[in-house]
PDB file of C-alpha atoms and ligand atoms in Angstrom:
ATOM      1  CA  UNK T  20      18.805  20.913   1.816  1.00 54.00           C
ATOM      2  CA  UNK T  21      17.721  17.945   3.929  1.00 72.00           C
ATOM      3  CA  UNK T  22      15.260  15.778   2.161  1.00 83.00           C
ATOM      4  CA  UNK T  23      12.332  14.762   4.555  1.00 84.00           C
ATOM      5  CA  UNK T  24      12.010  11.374   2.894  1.00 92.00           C
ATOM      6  CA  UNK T  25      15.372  10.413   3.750  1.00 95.00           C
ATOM      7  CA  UNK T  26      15.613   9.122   7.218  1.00 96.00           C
ATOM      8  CA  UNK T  27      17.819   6.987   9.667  1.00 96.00           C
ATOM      9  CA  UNK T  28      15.136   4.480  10.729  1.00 97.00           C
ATOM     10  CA  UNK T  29      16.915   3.885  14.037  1.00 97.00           C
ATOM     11  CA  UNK T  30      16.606   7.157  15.514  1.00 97.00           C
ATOM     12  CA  UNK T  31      12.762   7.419  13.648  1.00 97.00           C
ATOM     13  CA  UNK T  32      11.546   4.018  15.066  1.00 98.00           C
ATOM     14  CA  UNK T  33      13.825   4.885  18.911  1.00 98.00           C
ATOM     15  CA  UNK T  34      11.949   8.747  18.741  1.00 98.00           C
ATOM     16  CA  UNK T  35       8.624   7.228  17.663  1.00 98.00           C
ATOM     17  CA  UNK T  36       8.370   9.758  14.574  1.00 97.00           C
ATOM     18  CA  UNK T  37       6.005  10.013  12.236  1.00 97.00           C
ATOM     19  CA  UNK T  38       6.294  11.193   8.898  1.00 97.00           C
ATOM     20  CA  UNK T  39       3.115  11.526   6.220  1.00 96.00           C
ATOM     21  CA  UNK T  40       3.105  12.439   2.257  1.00 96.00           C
ATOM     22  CA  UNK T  41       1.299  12.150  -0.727  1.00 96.00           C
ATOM     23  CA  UNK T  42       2.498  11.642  -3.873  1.00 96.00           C
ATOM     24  CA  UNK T  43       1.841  11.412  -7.072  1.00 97.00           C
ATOM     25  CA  UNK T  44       2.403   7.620  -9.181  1.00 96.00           C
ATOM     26  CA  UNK T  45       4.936   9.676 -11.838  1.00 95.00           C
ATOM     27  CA  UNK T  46       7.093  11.698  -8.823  1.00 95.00           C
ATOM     28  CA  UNK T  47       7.736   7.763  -8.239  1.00 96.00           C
ATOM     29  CA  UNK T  48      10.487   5.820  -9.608  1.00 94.00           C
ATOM     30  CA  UNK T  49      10.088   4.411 -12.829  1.00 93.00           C
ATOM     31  CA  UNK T  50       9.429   0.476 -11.142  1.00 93.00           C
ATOM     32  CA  UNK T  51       6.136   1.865 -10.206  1.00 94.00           C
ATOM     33  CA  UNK T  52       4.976   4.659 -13.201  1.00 89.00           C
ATOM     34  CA  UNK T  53       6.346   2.503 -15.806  1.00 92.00           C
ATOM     35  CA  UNK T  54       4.424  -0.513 -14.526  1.00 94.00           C
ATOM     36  CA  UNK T  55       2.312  -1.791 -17.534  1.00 94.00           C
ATOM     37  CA  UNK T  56      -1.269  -1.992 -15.319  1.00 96.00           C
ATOM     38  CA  UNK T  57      -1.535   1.963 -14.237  1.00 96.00           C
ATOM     39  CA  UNK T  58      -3.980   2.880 -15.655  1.00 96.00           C
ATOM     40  CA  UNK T  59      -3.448   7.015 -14.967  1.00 96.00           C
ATOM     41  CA  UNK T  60       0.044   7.978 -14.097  1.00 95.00           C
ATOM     42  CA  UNK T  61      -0.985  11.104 -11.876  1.00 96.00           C
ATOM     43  CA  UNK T  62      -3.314   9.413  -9.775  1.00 97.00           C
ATOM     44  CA  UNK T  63      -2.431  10.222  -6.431  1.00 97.00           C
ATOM     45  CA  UNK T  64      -1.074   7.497  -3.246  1.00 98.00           C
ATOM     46  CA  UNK T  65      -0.665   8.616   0.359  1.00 98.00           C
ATOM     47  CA  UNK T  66       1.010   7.329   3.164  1.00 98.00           C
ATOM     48  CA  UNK T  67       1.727   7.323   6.958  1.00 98.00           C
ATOM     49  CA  UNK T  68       5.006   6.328   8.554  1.00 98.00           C
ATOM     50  CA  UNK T  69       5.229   5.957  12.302  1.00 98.00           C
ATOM     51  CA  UNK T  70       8.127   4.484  14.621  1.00 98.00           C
ATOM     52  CA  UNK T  71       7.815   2.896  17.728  1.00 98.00           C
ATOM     53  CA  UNK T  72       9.099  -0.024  19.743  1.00 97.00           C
ATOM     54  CA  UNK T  73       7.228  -3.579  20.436  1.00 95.00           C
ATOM     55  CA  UNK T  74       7.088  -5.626  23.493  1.00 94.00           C
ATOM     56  CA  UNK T  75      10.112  -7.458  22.429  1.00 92.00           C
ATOM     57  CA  UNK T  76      12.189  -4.235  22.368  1.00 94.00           C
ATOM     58  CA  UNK T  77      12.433  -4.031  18.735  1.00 96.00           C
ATOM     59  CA  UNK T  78      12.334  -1.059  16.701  1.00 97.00           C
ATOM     60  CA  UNK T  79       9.411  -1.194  13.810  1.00 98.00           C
ATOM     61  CA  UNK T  80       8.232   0.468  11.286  1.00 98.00           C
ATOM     62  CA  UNK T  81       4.738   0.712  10.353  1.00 98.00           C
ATOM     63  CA  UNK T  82       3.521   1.896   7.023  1.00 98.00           C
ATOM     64  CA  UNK T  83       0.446   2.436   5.606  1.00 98.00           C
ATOM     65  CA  UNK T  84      -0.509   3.450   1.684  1.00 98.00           C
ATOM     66  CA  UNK T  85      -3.571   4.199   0.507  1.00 97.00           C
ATOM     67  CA  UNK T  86      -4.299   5.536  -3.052  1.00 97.00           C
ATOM     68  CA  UNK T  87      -7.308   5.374  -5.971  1.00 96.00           C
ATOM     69  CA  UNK T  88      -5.002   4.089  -8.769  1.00 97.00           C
ATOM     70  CA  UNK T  89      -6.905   2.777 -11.919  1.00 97.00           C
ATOM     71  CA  UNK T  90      -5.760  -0.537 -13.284  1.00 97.00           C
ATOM     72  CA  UNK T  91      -6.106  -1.971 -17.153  1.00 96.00           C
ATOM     73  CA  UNK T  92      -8.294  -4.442 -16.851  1.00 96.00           C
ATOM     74  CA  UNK T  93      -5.961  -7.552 -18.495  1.00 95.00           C
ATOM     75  CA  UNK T  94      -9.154  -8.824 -20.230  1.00 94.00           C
ATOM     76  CA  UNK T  95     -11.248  -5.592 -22.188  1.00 95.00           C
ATOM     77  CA  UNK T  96      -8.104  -3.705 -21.704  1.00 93.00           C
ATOM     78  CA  UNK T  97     -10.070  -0.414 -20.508  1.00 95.00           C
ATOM     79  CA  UNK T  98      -9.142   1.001 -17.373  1.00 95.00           C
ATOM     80  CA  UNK T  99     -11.182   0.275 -14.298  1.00 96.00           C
ATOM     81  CA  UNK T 100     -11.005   1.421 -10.398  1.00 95.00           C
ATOM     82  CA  UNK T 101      -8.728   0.109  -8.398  1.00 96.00           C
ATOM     83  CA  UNK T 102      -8.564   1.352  -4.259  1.00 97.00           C
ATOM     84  CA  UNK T 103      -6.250  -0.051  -1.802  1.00 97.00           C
ATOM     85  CA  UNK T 104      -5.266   0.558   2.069  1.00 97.00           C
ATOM     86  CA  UNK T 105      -1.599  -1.534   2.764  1.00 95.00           C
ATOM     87  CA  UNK T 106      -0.762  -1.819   6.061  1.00 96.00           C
ATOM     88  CA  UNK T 107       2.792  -3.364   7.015  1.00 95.00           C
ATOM     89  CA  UNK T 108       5.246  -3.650   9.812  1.00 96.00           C
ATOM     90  CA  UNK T 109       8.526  -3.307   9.254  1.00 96.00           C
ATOM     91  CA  UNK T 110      10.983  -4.923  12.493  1.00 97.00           C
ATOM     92  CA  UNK T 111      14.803  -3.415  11.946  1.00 97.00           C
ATOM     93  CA  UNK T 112      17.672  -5.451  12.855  1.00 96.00           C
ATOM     94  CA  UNK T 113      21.235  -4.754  13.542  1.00 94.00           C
ATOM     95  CA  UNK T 114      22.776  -7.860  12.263  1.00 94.00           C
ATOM     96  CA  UNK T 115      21.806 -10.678   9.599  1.00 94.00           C
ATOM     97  CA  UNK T 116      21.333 -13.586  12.780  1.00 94.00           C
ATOM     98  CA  UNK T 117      18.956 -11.583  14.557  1.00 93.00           C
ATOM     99  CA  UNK T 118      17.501 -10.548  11.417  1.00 94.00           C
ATOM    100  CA  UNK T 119      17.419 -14.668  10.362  1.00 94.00           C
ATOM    101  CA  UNK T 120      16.566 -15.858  13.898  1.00 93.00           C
ATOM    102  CA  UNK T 121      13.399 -14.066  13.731  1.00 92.00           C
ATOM    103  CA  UNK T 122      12.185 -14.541  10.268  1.00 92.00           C
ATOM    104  CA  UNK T 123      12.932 -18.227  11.060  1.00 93.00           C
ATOM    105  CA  UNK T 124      10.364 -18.157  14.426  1.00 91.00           C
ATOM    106  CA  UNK T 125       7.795 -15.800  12.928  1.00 91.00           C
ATOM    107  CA  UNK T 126       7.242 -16.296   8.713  1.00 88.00           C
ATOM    108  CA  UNK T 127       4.498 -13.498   8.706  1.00 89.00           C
ATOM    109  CA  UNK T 128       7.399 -10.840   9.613  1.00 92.00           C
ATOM    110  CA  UNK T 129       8.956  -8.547   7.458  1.00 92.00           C
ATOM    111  CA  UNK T 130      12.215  -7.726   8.545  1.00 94.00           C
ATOM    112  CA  UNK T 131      14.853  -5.599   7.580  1.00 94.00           C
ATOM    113  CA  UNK T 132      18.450  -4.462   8.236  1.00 95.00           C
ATOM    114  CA  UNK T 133      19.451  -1.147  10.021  1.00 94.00           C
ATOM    115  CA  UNK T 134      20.988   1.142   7.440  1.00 92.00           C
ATOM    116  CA  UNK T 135      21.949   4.742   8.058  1.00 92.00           C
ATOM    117  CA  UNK T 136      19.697   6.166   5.509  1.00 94.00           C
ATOM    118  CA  UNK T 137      16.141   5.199   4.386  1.00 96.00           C
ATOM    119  CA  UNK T 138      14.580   6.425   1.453  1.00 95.00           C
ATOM    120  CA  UNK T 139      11.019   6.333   2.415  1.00 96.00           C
ATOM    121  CA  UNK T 140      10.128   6.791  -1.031  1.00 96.00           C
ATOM    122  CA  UNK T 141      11.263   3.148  -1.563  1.00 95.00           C
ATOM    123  CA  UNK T 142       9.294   1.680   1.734  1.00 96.00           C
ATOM    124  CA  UNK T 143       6.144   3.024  -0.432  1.00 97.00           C
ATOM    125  CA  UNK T 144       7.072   2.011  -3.791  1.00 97.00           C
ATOM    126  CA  UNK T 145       7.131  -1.536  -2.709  1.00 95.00           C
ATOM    127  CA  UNK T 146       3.896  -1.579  -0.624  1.00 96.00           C
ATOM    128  CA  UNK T 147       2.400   0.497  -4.054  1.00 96.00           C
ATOM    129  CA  UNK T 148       3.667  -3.013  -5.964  1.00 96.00           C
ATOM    130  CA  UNK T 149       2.738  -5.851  -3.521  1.00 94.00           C
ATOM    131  CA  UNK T 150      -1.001  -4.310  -3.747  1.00 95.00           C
ATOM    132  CA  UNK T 151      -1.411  -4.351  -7.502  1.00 95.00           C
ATOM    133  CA  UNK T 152      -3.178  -7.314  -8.383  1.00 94.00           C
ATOM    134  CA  UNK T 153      -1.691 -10.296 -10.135  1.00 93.00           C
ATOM    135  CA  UNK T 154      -4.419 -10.051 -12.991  1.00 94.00           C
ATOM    136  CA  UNK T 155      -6.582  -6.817 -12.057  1.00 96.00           C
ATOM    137  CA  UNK T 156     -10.543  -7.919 -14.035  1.00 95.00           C
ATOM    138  CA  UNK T 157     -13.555  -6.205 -14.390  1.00 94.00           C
ATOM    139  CA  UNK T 158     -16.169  -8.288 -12.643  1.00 91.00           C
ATOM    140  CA  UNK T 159     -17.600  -7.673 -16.065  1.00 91.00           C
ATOM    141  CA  UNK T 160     -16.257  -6.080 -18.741  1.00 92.00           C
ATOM    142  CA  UNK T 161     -19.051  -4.858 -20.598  1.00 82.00           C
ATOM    143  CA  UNK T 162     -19.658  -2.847 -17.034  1.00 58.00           C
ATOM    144  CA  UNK T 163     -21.109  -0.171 -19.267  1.00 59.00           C
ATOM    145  CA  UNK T 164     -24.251  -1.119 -20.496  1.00 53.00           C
ATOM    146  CA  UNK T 165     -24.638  -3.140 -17.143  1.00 51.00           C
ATOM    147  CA  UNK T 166     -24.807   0.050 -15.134  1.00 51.00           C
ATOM    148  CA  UNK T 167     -27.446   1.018 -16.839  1.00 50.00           C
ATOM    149  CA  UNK T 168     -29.378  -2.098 -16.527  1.00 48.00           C
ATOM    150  CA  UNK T 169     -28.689  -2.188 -12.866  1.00 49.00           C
ATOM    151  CA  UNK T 170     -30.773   1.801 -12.136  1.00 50.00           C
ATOM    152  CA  UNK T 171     -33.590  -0.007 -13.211  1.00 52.00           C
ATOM    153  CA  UNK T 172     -33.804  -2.224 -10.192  1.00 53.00           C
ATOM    154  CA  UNK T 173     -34.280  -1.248  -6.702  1.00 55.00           C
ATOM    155  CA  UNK T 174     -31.364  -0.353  -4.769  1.00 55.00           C
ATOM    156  CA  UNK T 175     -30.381  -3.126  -2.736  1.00 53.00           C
ATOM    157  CA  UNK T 176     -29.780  -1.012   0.506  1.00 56.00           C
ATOM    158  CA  UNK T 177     -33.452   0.652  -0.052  1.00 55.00           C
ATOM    159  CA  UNK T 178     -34.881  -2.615   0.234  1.00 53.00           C
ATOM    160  CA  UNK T 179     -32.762  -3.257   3.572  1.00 54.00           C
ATOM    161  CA  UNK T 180     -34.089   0.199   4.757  1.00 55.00           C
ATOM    162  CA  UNK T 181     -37.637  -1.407   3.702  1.00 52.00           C
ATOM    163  CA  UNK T 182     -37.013  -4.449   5.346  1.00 53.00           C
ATOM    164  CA  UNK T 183     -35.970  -2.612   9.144  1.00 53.00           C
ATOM    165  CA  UNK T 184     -39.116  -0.773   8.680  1.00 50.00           C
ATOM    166  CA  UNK T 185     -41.355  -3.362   8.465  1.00 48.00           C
ATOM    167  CA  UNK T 186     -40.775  -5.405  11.948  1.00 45.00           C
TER     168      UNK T 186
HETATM  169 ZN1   ZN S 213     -12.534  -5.433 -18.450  1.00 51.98          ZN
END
């Protein structure tokens, strides 16, 4: 059987494709479910892939992951939420000059080599790892009892709401 994550990115990026999935952190490779700050293996990530062409002719890829994957804090240790949307754009190349050329004129791009088959899994594994912070904190880590200080006061968009009201 075919898998659906495996793709030539030439004819994906030349057809303007799109592929989307979800997956779970531990369906991942080990690099990424193995990595000591998840918090909760089975949280879930999902992405978007989409080919297409830019003005310059070249074929892209852009990816986007997005997934609610709990951290340990590195200070208390306990886990604590963690959200993030990666968005990235991916210019293929046939050949190492045009490939070096570019990078050389343009240091925000991410470039990479035509190859006849792309596991996508591995496009999202990476973007999973860039967005996990260096040294993912609490803001504080006794968070717990400071929740329940914080019901006590108002509700800082109430007194917004108040605010409007008033002119
Ligand atoms: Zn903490």
């Amino acid at each position: 059987m075919l898998d659906p994550n495996l793709i030539d990115p030439e004819v994906f990026a030349a057809e303007g494709r799109c592929l989307q999935g979800k997956w779970a952190l531990n369906q991942l490779d080990g690099r990424v479910w193995l990595h000591e700050y998840l918090a909760d293996k089975q949280a879930e990530v999902s992405f978007v892939l989409k080919g297409g062409r830019d003005r310059w002719q070249r074929l892209y890829l852009d990816l986007s992951v997005k997934g609610d994957v709990p951290l340990f804090c590195q200070r208390c240790v306990k886990p604590m939420p963690f959200a993030f949307d990666e968005s990235s754009r991916i210019v293929l190349f046939a050949d190492d000059e045009g490939l070096d050329e570019a990078m050389l004129s343009d240091d925000e791009l991410e470039g990479m080599l035509l190859q006849k088959a792309l596991d996508v899994r591995t496009l999202v594994e990476d973007q999973i790892l860039m967005a996990i912070p260096f040294s993912p904190r609490h803001e504080d880590c006794g968070n717990d009892a400071l929740a329940e200080v914080n019901q006590d006061k108002p509700n800082p968009f109430a007194v917004l709401a108040g605010l409007k009201n008033s002119r």
